[in-house]
Coordinates of C-alpha atoms and ligand atoms in Angstrom, one line a residue:
X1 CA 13.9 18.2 21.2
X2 CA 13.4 17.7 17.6
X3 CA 12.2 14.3 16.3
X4 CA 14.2 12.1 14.3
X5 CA 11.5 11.2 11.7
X6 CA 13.6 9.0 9.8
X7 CA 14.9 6.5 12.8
X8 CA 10.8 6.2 14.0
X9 CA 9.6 2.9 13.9
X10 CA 7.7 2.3 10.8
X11 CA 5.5 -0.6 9.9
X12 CA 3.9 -0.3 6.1
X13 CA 1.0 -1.6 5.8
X14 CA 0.2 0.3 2.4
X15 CA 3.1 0.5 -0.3
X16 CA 2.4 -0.8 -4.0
X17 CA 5.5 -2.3 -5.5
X18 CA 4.8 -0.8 -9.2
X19 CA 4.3 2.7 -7.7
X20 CA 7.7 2.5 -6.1
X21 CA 10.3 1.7 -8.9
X22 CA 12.9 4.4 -8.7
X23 CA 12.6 6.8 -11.8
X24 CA 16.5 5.7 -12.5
X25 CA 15.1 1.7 -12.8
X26 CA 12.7 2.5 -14.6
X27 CA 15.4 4.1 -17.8
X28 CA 17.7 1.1 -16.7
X29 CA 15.3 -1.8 -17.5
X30 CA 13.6 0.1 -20.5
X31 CA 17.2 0.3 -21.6
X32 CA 17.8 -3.5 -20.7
X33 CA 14.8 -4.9 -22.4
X34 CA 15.5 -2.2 -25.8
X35 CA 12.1 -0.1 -25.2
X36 CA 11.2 3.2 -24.9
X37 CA 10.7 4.6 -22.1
X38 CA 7.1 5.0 -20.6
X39 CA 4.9 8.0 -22.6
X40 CA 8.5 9.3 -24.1
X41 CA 9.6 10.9 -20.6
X42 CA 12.6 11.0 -19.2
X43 CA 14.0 9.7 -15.7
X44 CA 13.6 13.4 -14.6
X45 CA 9.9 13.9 -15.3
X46 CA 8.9 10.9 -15.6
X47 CA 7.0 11.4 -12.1
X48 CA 6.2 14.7 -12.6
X49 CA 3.4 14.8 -9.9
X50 CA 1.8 18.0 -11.3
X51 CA 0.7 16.2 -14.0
X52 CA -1.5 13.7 -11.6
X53 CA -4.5 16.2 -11.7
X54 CA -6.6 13.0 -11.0
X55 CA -6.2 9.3 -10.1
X56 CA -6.7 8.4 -13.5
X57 CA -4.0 10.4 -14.8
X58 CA -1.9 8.8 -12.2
X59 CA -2.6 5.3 -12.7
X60 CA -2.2 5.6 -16.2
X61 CA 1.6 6.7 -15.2
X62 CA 1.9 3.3 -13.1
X63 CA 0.7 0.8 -16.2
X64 CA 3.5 2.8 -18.3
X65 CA 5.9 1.9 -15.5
X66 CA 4.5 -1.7 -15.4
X67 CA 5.4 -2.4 -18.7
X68 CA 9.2 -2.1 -18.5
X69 CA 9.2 -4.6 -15.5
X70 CA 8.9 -7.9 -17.1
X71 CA 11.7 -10.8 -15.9
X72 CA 11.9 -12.4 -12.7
X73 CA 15.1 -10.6 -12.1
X74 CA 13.1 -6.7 -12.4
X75 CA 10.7 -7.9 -10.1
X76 CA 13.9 -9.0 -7.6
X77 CA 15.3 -5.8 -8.0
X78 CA 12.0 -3.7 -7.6
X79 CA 11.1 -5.5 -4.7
X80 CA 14.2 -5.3 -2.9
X81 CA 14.5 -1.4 -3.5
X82 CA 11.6 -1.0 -2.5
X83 CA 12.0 -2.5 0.8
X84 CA 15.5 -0.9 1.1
X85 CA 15.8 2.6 -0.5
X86 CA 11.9 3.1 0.4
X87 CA 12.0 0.9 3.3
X88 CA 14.1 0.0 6.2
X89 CA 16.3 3.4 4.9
X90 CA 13.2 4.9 6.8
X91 CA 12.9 3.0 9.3
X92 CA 10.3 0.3 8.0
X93 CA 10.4 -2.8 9.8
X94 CA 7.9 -4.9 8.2
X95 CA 6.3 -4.2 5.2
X96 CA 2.8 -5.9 3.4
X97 CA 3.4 -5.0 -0.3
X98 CA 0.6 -4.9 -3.2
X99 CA 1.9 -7.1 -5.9
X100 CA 0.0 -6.3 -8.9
X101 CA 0.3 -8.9 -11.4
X102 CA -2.3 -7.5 -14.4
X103 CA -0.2 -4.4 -14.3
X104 CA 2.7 -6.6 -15.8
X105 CA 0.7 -8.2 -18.2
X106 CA 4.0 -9.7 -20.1
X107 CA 5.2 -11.6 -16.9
X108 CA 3.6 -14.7 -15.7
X109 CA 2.6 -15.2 -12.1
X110 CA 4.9 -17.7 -11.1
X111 CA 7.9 -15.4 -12.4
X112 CA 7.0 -12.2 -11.1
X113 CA 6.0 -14.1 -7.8
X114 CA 9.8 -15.9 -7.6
X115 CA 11.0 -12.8 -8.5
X116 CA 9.3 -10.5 -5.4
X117 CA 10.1 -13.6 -3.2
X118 CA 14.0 -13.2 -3.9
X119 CA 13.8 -9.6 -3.4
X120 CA 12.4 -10.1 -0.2
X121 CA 14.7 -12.5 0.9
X122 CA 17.9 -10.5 0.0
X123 CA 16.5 -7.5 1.5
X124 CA 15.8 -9.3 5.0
X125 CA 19.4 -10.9 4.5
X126 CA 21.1 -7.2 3.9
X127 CA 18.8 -4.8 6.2
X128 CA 16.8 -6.8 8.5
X129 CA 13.4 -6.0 7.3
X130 CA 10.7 -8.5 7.2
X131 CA 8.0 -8.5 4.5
X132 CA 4.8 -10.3 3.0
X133 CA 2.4 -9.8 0.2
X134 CA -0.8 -9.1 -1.1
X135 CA -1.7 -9.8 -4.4
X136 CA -3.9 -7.0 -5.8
X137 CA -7.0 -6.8 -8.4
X138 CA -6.9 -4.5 -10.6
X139 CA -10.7 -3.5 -10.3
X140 CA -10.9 -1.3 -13.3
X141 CA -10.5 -5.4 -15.0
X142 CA -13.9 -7.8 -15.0
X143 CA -14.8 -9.4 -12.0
X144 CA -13.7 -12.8 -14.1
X145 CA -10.4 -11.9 -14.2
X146 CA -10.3 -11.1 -10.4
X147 CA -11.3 -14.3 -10.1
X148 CA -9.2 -16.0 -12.2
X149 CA -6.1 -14.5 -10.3
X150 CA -7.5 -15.5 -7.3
X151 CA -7.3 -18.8 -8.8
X152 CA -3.7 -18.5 -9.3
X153 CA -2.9 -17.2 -5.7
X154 CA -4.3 -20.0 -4.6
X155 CA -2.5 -22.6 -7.4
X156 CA 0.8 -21.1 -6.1
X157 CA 0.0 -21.1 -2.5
X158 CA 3.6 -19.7 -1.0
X159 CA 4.1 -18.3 2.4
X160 CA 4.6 -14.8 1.5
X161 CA 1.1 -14.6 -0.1
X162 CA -0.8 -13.7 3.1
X163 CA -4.2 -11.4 1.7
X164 CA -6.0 -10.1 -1.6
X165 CA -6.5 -6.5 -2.2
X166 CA -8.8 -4.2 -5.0
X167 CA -7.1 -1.1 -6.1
X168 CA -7.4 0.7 -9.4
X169 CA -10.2 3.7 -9.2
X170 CA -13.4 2.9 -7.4
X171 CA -15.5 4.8 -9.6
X172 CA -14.7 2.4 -12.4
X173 CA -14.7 -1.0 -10.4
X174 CA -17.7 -0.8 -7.2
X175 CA -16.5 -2.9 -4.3
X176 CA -19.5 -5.4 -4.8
X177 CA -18.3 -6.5 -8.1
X178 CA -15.6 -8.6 -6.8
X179 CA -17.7 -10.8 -4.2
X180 CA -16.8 -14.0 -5.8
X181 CA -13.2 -13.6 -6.0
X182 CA -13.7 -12.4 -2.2
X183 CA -15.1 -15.6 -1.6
X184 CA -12.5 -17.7 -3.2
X185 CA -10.1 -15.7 -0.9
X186 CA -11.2 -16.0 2.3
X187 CA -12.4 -19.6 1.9
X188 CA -8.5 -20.2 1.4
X189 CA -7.8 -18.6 4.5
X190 CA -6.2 -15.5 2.6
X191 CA -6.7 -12.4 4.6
X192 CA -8.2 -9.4 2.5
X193 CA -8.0 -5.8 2.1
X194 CA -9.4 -3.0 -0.3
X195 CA -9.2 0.4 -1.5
X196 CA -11.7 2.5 -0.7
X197 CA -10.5 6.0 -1.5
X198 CA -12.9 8.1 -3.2
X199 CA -16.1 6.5 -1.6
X200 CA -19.5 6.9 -1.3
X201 CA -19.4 5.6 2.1
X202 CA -21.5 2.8 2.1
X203 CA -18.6 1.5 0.1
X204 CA -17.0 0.6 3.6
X205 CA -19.9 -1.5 4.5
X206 CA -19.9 -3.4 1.5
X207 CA -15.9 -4.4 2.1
X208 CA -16.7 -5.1 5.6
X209 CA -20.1 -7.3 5.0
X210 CA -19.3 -8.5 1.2
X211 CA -15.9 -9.2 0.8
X212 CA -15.0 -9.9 4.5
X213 CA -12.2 -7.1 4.6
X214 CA -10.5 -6.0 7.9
X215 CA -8.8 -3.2 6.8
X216 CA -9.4 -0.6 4.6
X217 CA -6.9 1.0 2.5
X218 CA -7.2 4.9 2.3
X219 CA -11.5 5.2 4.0
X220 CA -11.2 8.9 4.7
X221 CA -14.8 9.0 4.2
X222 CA -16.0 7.2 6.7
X223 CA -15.9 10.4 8.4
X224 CA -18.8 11.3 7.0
X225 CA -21.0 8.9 8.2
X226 CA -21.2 8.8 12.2
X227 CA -22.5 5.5 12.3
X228 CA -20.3 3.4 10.4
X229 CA -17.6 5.4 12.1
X230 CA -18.5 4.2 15.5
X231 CA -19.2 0.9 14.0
X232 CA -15.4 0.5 12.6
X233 CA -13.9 1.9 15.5
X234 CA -16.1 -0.8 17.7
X235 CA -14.8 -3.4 15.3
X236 CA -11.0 -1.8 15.0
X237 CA -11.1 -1.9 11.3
X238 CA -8.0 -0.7 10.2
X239 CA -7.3 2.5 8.1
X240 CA -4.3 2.2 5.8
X241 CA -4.1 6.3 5.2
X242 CA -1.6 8.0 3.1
X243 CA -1.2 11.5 3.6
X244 CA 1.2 12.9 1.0
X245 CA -0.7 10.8 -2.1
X246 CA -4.1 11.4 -0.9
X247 CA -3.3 14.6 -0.6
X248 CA -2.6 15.2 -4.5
X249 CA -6.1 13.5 -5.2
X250 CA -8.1 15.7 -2.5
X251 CA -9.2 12.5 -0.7
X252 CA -7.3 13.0 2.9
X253 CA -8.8 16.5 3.0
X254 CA -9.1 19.5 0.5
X255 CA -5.8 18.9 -1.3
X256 CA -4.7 21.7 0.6
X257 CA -1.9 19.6 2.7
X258 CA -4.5 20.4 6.1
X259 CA -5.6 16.6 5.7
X260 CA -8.6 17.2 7.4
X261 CA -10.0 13.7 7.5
X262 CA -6.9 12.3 8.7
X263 CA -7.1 14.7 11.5
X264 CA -11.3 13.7 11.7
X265 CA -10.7 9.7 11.8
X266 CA -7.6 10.0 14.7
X267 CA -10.2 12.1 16.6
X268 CA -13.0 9.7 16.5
X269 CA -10.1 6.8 17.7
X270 CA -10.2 5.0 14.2
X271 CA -7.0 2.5 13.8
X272 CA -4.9 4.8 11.4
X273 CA -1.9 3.5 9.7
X274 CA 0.4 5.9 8.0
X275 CA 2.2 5.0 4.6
X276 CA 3.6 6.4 1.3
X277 CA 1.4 4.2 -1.3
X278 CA 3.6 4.9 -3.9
X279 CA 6.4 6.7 -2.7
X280 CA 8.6 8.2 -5.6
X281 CA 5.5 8.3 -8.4
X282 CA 3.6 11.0 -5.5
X283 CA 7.7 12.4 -4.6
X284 CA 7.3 10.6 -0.7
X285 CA 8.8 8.2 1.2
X286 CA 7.8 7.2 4.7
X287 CA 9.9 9.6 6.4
X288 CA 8.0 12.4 5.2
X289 CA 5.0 11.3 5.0
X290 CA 5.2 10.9 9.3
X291 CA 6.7 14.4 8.8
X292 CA 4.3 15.6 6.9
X293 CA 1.4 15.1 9.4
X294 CA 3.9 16.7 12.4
X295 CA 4.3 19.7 10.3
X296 CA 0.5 20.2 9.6
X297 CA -1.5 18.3 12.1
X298 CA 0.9 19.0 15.2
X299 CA 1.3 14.8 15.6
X300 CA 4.3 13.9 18.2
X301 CA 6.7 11.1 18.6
X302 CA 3.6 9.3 20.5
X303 CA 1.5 9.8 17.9
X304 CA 3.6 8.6 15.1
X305 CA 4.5 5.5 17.1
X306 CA 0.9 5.0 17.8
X307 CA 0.6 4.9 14.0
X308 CA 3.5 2.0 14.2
X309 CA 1.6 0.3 16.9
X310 CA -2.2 0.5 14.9
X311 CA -0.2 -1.1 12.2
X312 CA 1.6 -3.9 14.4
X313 CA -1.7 -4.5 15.3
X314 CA -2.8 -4.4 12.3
X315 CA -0.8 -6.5 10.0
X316 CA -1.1 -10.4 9.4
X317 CA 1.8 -11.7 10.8
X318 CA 1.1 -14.8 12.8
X319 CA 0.5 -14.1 17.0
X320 CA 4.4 -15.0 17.3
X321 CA 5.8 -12.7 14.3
X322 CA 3.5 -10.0 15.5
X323 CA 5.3 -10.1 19.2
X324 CA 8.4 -10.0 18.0
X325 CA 7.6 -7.2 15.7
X326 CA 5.6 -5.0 18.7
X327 CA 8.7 -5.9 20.7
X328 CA 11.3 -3.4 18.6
X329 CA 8.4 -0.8 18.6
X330 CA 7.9 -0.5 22.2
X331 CA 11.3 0.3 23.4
X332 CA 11.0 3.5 21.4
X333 CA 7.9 4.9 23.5
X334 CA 8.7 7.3 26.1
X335 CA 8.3 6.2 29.7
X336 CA 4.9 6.8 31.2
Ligands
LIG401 N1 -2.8 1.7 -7.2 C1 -1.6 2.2 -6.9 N2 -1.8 3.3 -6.1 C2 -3.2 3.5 -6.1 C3 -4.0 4.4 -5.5 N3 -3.5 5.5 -4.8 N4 -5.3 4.3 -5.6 C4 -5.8 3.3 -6.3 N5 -5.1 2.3 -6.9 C5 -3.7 2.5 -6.8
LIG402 ZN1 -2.9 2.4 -2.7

């Protein structure tokens, strides 16, 4: 029987809210706010992913999208599309979202916050889906200013708010930099995450043993080290992985859509999560990103909902939250 990819369970633990305005939002609010838009392109290539020949290149992309965001009402709409069109449309159920406030450098915190929140809220009011966030560092910025935002998260201390991440390229921002705002963090009980996506290795250490991380966004490469493989699986870390992205920047494999170390970390019983990171920018969605891996790694319906059930277990929902959440998962599994 052929697998309904879209109507799968999905819980997204790994979906950046800049990286998924729809190219048409991003020429309706250059057009609302009288700018042009982002490096001259149009709403047809604006995401023209052959361009991405490296992170940098890509995340260069994502700040010109950032810039047309700017009023609480953008961030509403952005966040509610993203958790619609790219969310429970696929069959997301839940969804942690980076919020990355120093890619909106025109918007203050408080607005682009109120303005997620209301997204959020219509989009659990119209579809059902639930949803948190995690305020991102950009780590290519100084260790100050990760701290300084950290500051903020913790000045406007809302519900929604539930972890810290570090994104950004890892070459340009070492994990170890950003202890302090780490500290800050998990001091104020804020759960925290990082991207760890081109490595070395030892990277994964220093987010488990410095900044008190859980999960680790992206970590193909821990793979390459058996010892901190077994220790991660011993300590279920969680892998946030993203096939179809990675797979443009060579880091889930050899950029030849085999996603070897996807394949590696399921075999060695790592937590995997499966997501779209950001889903129209890399020309995904969460649909075919599940479909992706049946298409080239063989993965089944149990697989895929195993994904789902790593990221129930994974995500920081309270203990109640989180049953209710396993609870629409399970009835999907085929009897044993
Ligand atoms: N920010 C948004 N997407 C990212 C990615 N794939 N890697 C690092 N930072 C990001
Ligand atoms: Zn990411």
């Amino acid at each position: 029987m052929s697998i309904r990819f879209r109507e799968l369970p999905k819980v997204s633990l790994h979906c950046h809210l800049t990286g998924s305005v729809l190219p048409e939002t991003v020429a309706a609010l250059a057009r609302k706010h009288g700018v042009p838009m982002p490096g001259g392109r149009t709403a047809q290539d604006l995401y023209d992913i052959d361009s991405h020949v490296d992170l940098d290149e890509f995340l260069r992309v994502y700040d010109m999208v950032g810039q047309v965001v700017r009023d609480a009402d953008d961030f509403r709409r952005i966040a509610y599309e993203s958790l619609t069109e790219l969310g429970s449309k696929h069959g997301v159920l839940y969804r942690e979202i980076f919020v990355s406030p120093p890619a909106h450098p025109g918007a203050g915190y408080r607005v682009l916050l109120d303005g997620v929140r209301a997204g959020m809220r219509e989009a659990e009011q119209d579809t059902g889906i639930g949803s948190r966030i995690i305020v991102a560092i950009n780590r290519e910025d100084t260790p100050a200013a990760a701290v300084e935002l950290v500051r903020q998260v913790i000045e406007y201390r809302c519900d929604e708010v539930v972890g810290i991440g570090l994104d950004y390229a890892e070459v340009h921002g070492p994990p170890e930099l950003f202890h302090e705002a780490y500290r800050l963090a998990g001091k104020a009980g804020l759960n925290r995450t990082a991207h760890s996506e081109s490595g070395p290795t030892p990277n994964i250490e220093i987010l488990l043993d410095v900044l008190g991380c859980t999960r680790v966004d992206h970590g193909y490469h821990v793979v390459d080290s058996p010892r901190i493989t077994d220790r991660c699986r011993a300590e279920g870390i969680v892998f946030t992985c993203t096939p179809v992205s990675s797979d443009i920047g060579r880091y889930s494999g050899s950029g030849n859509g085999k996603h070897e170390k996807i394949a590696a970390m399921v075999e060695a019983g790592l937590r995997v999560t499966i997501d779209s990171d950001d889903p129209p920018m890399f020309g995904t969605n969460p649909t075919n990103d599940f479909e992706v891996l049946h298409r080239t790694l063989g993965y089944d319906t149990d697989q895929l909902l195993a994904f789902t059930l790593n990221a129930v277990e994974g995500c920081w929902l309270d203990d109640s939250d989180k049953s209710a959440l396993r609870a629409r998962v399970l009835p999907h599994l085929a009897p044993a």
